[in-house]
Every structure is written in C-alpha cells, then in structure tokens.
GROMACS .gro file of C-alpha atoms in nm:
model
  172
    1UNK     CA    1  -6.914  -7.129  -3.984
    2UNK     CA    2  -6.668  -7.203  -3.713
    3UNK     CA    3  -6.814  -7.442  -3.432
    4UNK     CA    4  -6.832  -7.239  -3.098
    5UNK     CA    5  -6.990  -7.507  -2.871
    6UNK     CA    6  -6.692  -7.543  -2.668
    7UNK     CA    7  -6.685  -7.211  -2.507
    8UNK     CA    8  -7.021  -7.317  -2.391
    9UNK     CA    9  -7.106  -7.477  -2.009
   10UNK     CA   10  -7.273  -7.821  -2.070
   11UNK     CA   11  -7.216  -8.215  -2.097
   12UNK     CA   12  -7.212  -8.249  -2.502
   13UNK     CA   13  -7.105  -8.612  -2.580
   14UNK     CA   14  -7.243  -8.696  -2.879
   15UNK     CA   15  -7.112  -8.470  -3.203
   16UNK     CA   16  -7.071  -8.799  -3.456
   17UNK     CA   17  -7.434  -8.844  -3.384
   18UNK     CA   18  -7.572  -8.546  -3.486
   19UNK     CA   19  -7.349  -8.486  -3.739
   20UNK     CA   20  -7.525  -8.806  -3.882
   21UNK     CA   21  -7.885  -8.680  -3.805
   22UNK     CA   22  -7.787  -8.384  -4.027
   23UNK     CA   23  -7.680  -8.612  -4.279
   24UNK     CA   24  -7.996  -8.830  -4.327
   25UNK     CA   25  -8.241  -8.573  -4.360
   26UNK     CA   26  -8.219  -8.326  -4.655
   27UNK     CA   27  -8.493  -8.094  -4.491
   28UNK     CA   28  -8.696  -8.036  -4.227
   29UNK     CA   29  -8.758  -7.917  -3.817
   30UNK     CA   30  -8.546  -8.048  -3.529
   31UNK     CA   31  -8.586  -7.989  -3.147
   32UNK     CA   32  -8.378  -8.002  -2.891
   33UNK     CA   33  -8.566  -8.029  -2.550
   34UNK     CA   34  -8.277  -7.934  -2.239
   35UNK     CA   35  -8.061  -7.669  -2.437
   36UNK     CA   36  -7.878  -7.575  -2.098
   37UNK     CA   37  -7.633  -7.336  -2.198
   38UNK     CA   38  -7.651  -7.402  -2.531
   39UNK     CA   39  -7.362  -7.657  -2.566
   40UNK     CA   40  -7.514  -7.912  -2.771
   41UNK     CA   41  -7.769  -7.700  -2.940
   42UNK     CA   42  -7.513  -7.423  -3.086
   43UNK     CA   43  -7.339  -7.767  -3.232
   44UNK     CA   44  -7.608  -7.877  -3.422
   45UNK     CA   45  -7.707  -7.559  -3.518
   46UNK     CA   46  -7.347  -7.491  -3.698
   47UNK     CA   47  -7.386  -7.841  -3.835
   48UNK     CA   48  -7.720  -7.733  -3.993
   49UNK     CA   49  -7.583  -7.397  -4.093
   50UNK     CA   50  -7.298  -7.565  -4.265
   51UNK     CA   51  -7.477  -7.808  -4.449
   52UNK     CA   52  -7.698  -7.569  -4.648
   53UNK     CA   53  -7.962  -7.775  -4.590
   54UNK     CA   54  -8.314  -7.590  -4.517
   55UNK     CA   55  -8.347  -7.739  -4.134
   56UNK     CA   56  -8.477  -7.499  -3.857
   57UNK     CA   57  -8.382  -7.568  -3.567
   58UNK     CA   58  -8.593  -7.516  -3.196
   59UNK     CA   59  -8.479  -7.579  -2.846
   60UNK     CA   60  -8.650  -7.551  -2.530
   61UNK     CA   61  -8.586  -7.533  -2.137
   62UNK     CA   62  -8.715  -7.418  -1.827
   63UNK     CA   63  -8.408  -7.210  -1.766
   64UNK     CA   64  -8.488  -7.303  -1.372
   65UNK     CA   65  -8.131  -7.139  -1.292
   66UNK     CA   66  -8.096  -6.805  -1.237
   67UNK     CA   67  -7.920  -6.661  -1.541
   68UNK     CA   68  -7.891  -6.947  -1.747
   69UNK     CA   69  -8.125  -6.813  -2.005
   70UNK     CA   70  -7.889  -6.439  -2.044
   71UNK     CA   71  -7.644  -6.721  -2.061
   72UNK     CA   72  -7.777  -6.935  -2.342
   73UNK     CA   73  -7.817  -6.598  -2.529
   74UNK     CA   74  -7.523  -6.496  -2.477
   75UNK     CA   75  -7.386  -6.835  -2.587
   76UNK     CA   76  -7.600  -6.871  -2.916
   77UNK     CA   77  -7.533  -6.496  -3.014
   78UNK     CA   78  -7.331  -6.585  -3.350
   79UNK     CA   79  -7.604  -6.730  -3.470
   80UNK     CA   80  -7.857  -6.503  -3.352
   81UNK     CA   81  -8.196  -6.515  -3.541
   82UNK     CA   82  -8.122  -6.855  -3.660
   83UNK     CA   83  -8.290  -7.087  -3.443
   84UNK     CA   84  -8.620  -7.033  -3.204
   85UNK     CA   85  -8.595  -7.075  -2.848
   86UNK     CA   86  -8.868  -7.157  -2.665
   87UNK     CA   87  -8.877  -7.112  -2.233
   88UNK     CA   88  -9.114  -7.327  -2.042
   89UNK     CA   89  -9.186  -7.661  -1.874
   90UNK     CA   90  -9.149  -7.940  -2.167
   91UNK     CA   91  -9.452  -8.123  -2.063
   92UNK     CA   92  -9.684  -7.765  -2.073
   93UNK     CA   93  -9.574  -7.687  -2.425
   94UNK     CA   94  -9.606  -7.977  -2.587
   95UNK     CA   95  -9.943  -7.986  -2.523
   96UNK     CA   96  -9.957  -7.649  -2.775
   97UNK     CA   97  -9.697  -7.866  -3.065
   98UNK     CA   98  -9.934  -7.966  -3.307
   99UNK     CA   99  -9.857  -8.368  -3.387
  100UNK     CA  100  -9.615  -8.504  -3.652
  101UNK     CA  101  -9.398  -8.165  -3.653
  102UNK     CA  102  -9.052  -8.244  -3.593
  103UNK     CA  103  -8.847  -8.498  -3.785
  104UNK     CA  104  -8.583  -8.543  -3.484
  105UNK     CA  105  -8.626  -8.508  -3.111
  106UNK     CA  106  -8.340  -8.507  -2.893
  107UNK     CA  107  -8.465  -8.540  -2.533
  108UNK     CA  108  -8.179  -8.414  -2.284
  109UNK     CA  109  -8.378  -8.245  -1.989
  110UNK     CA  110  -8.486  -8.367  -1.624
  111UNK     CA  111  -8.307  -8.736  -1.574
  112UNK     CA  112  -8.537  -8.903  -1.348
  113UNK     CA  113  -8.726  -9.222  -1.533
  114UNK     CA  114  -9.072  -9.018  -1.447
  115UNK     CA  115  -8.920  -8.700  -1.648
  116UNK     CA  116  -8.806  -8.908  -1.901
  117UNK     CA  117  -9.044  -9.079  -1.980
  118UNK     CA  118  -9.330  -8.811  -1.960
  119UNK     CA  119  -9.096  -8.614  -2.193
  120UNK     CA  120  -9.089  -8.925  -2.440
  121UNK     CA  121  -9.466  -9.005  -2.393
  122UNK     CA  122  -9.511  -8.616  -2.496
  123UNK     CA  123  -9.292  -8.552  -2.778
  124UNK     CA  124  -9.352  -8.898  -2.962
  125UNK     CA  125  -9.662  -8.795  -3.126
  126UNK     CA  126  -9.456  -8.471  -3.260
  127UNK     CA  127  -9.239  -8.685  -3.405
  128UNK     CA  128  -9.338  -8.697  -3.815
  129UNK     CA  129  -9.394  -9.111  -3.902
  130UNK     CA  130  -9.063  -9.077  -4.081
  131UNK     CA  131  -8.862  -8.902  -3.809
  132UNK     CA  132  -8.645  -8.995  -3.498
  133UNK     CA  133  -8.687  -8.964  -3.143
  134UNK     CA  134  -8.368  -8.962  -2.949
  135UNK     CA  135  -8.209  -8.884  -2.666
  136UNK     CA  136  -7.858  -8.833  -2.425
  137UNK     CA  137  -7.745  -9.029  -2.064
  138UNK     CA  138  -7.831  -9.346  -2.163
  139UNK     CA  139  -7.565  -9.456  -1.857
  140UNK     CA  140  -7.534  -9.586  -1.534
  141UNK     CA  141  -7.519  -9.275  -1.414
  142UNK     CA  142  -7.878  -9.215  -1.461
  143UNK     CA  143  -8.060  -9.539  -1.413
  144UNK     CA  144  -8.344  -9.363  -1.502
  145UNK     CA  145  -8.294  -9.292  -1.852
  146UNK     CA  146  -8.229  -9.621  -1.906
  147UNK     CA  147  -8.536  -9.723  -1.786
  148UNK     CA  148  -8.801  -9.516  -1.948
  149UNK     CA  149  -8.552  -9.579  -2.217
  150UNK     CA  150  -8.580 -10.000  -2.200
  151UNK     CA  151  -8.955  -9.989  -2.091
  152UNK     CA  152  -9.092  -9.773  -2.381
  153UNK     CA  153  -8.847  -9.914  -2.679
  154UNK     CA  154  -8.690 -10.242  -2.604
  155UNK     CA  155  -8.563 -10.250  -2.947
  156UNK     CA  156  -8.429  -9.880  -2.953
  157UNK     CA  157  -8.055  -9.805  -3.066
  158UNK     CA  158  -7.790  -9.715  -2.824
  159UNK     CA  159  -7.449  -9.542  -2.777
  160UNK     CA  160  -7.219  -9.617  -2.508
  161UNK     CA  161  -6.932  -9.410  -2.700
  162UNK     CA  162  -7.183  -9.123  -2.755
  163UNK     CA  163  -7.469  -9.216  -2.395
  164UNK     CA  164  -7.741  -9.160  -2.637
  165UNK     CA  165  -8.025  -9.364  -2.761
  166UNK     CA  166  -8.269  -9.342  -3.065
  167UNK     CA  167  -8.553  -9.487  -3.223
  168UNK     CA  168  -8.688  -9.412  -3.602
  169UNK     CA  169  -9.039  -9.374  -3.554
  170UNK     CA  170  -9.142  -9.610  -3.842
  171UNK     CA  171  -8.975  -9.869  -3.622
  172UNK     CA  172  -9.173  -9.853  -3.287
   0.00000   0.00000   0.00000
C-alpha cells in the first residue's frame, strides 16, 4: 500500500522510528495516544499493513476541535476497518485498558509536563513487560515533555533527529 500520511494535517517527525518499531516485533497491539488528524497514525498503519505482520493497531484522542474527528476519518478512509479508533480523554480510558496489553505506546497528546506525565503514569502498566513505551516532542519547544520525560526515565532513549523518546519496559 502506498503511504498517504502526507496529505494529512499534523507534525509527523519520526518515520525511521516506527518503521523500526515495526521491525522488532513480529506480532502484536500498538497504540497511538494523540492521532490528530491522523498523520502519524495512517503511517504506521501502512507500515503495519505492508509488513504482513499480524499487528492491530489503536489510536485515541479527544478530538477537542470541532471537526477534527470527520477529519481523521476522512484521512484514515483507505484503510478503513483496519485499525480501531477510540474518542475520549486518555486518562478516563485507560482506566478501562486492562494491564500488559499493548507492546508499544506512542504518547503524542497534551504537552504540558502534568499531561505528560499522567499519560505516562497511565499507559505504563498497559505496556506488556516486553514492550516499549515511547513518545514525540522531546524538544525545547516543550520543556515539559522533557521533564516528565527526565523525571520518570533518566535512562530513557532519545531522538533529536526524530524529537522522540523511548524506553523498553524490561529496562525501567
């Protein structure tokens, strides 16, 4: 399948990265918490389509805009029926994720260090014992990521080239 993410509204900096989280795991259930327009989210989801490899793939967002979620749809429609989407406050529904579910999180919603690090506090227990939990605008530009970031996993891995960071669970 043909990668559509640019016709997509959004701030998608990292493609080598998850073309690599694609790469390491031969199965399993990603999420995506932010989708926005669907940028990022319709990338990965080609790169999971075009690897073959049994991965579903969830997102979910608040949609707070007013027509960003007809535009999301209307953004993911080649792949329609291919992913779940899931509209709500992060914090709210993770409390209905049961634990060790996902074996990658990418966290890419509200930027404040409070968001961020609820979000991360939230979605770390989802994260299966051999999964990653990751996320983008690890930057000066938001200080805040940085921090939740720094506090939480001194030791976590960073991309200036891509802003994101990640952490393998196993490693924390």
């Amino acid at each position: 399948m043909e990668h559509f993410y640019k016709q997509c509204n959004g701030w998608f900096t990292f493609p080598k990265f998850y073309q690599s989280i694609v790469e390491r795991f031969e199965s399993g259930a990603f999420l995506e918490i932010g989708t926005y327009a669907g940028q990022s989210f319709a990338y990965l989801l080609v790169e999971i389509i075009n690897s073959g490899k049994d991965i579903s793939l969830t997102g979910i967002d608040g949609f707070g805009w007013q027509g960003l979620k007809e535009e999301f749809d209307k953004n993911m429609e080649p792949c329609r029926g291919k992913y779940h989407i899931i509209k709500g406050n992060s914090l709210e529904l993770a409390k209905t994720i049961p634990d060790n579910s996902f074996d990658f999180i990418f966290i890419d919603a509200n930027h404040t260090y409070e968001d961020v690090k609820a979000d991360i506090l939230a979605y770390l227990p989802k994260v299966k014992p051999t999964g990653i939990i990751s996320g983008h605008d690890y930057c000066s530009d938001w200080p805040g990521v940085i921090q939740a970031v720094n506090e939480l996993f001194p030791n976590a891995n960073t991309s200036k080239e891509e802003v994101v960071w990640w952490i393998e669970k196993s490693k924390i």
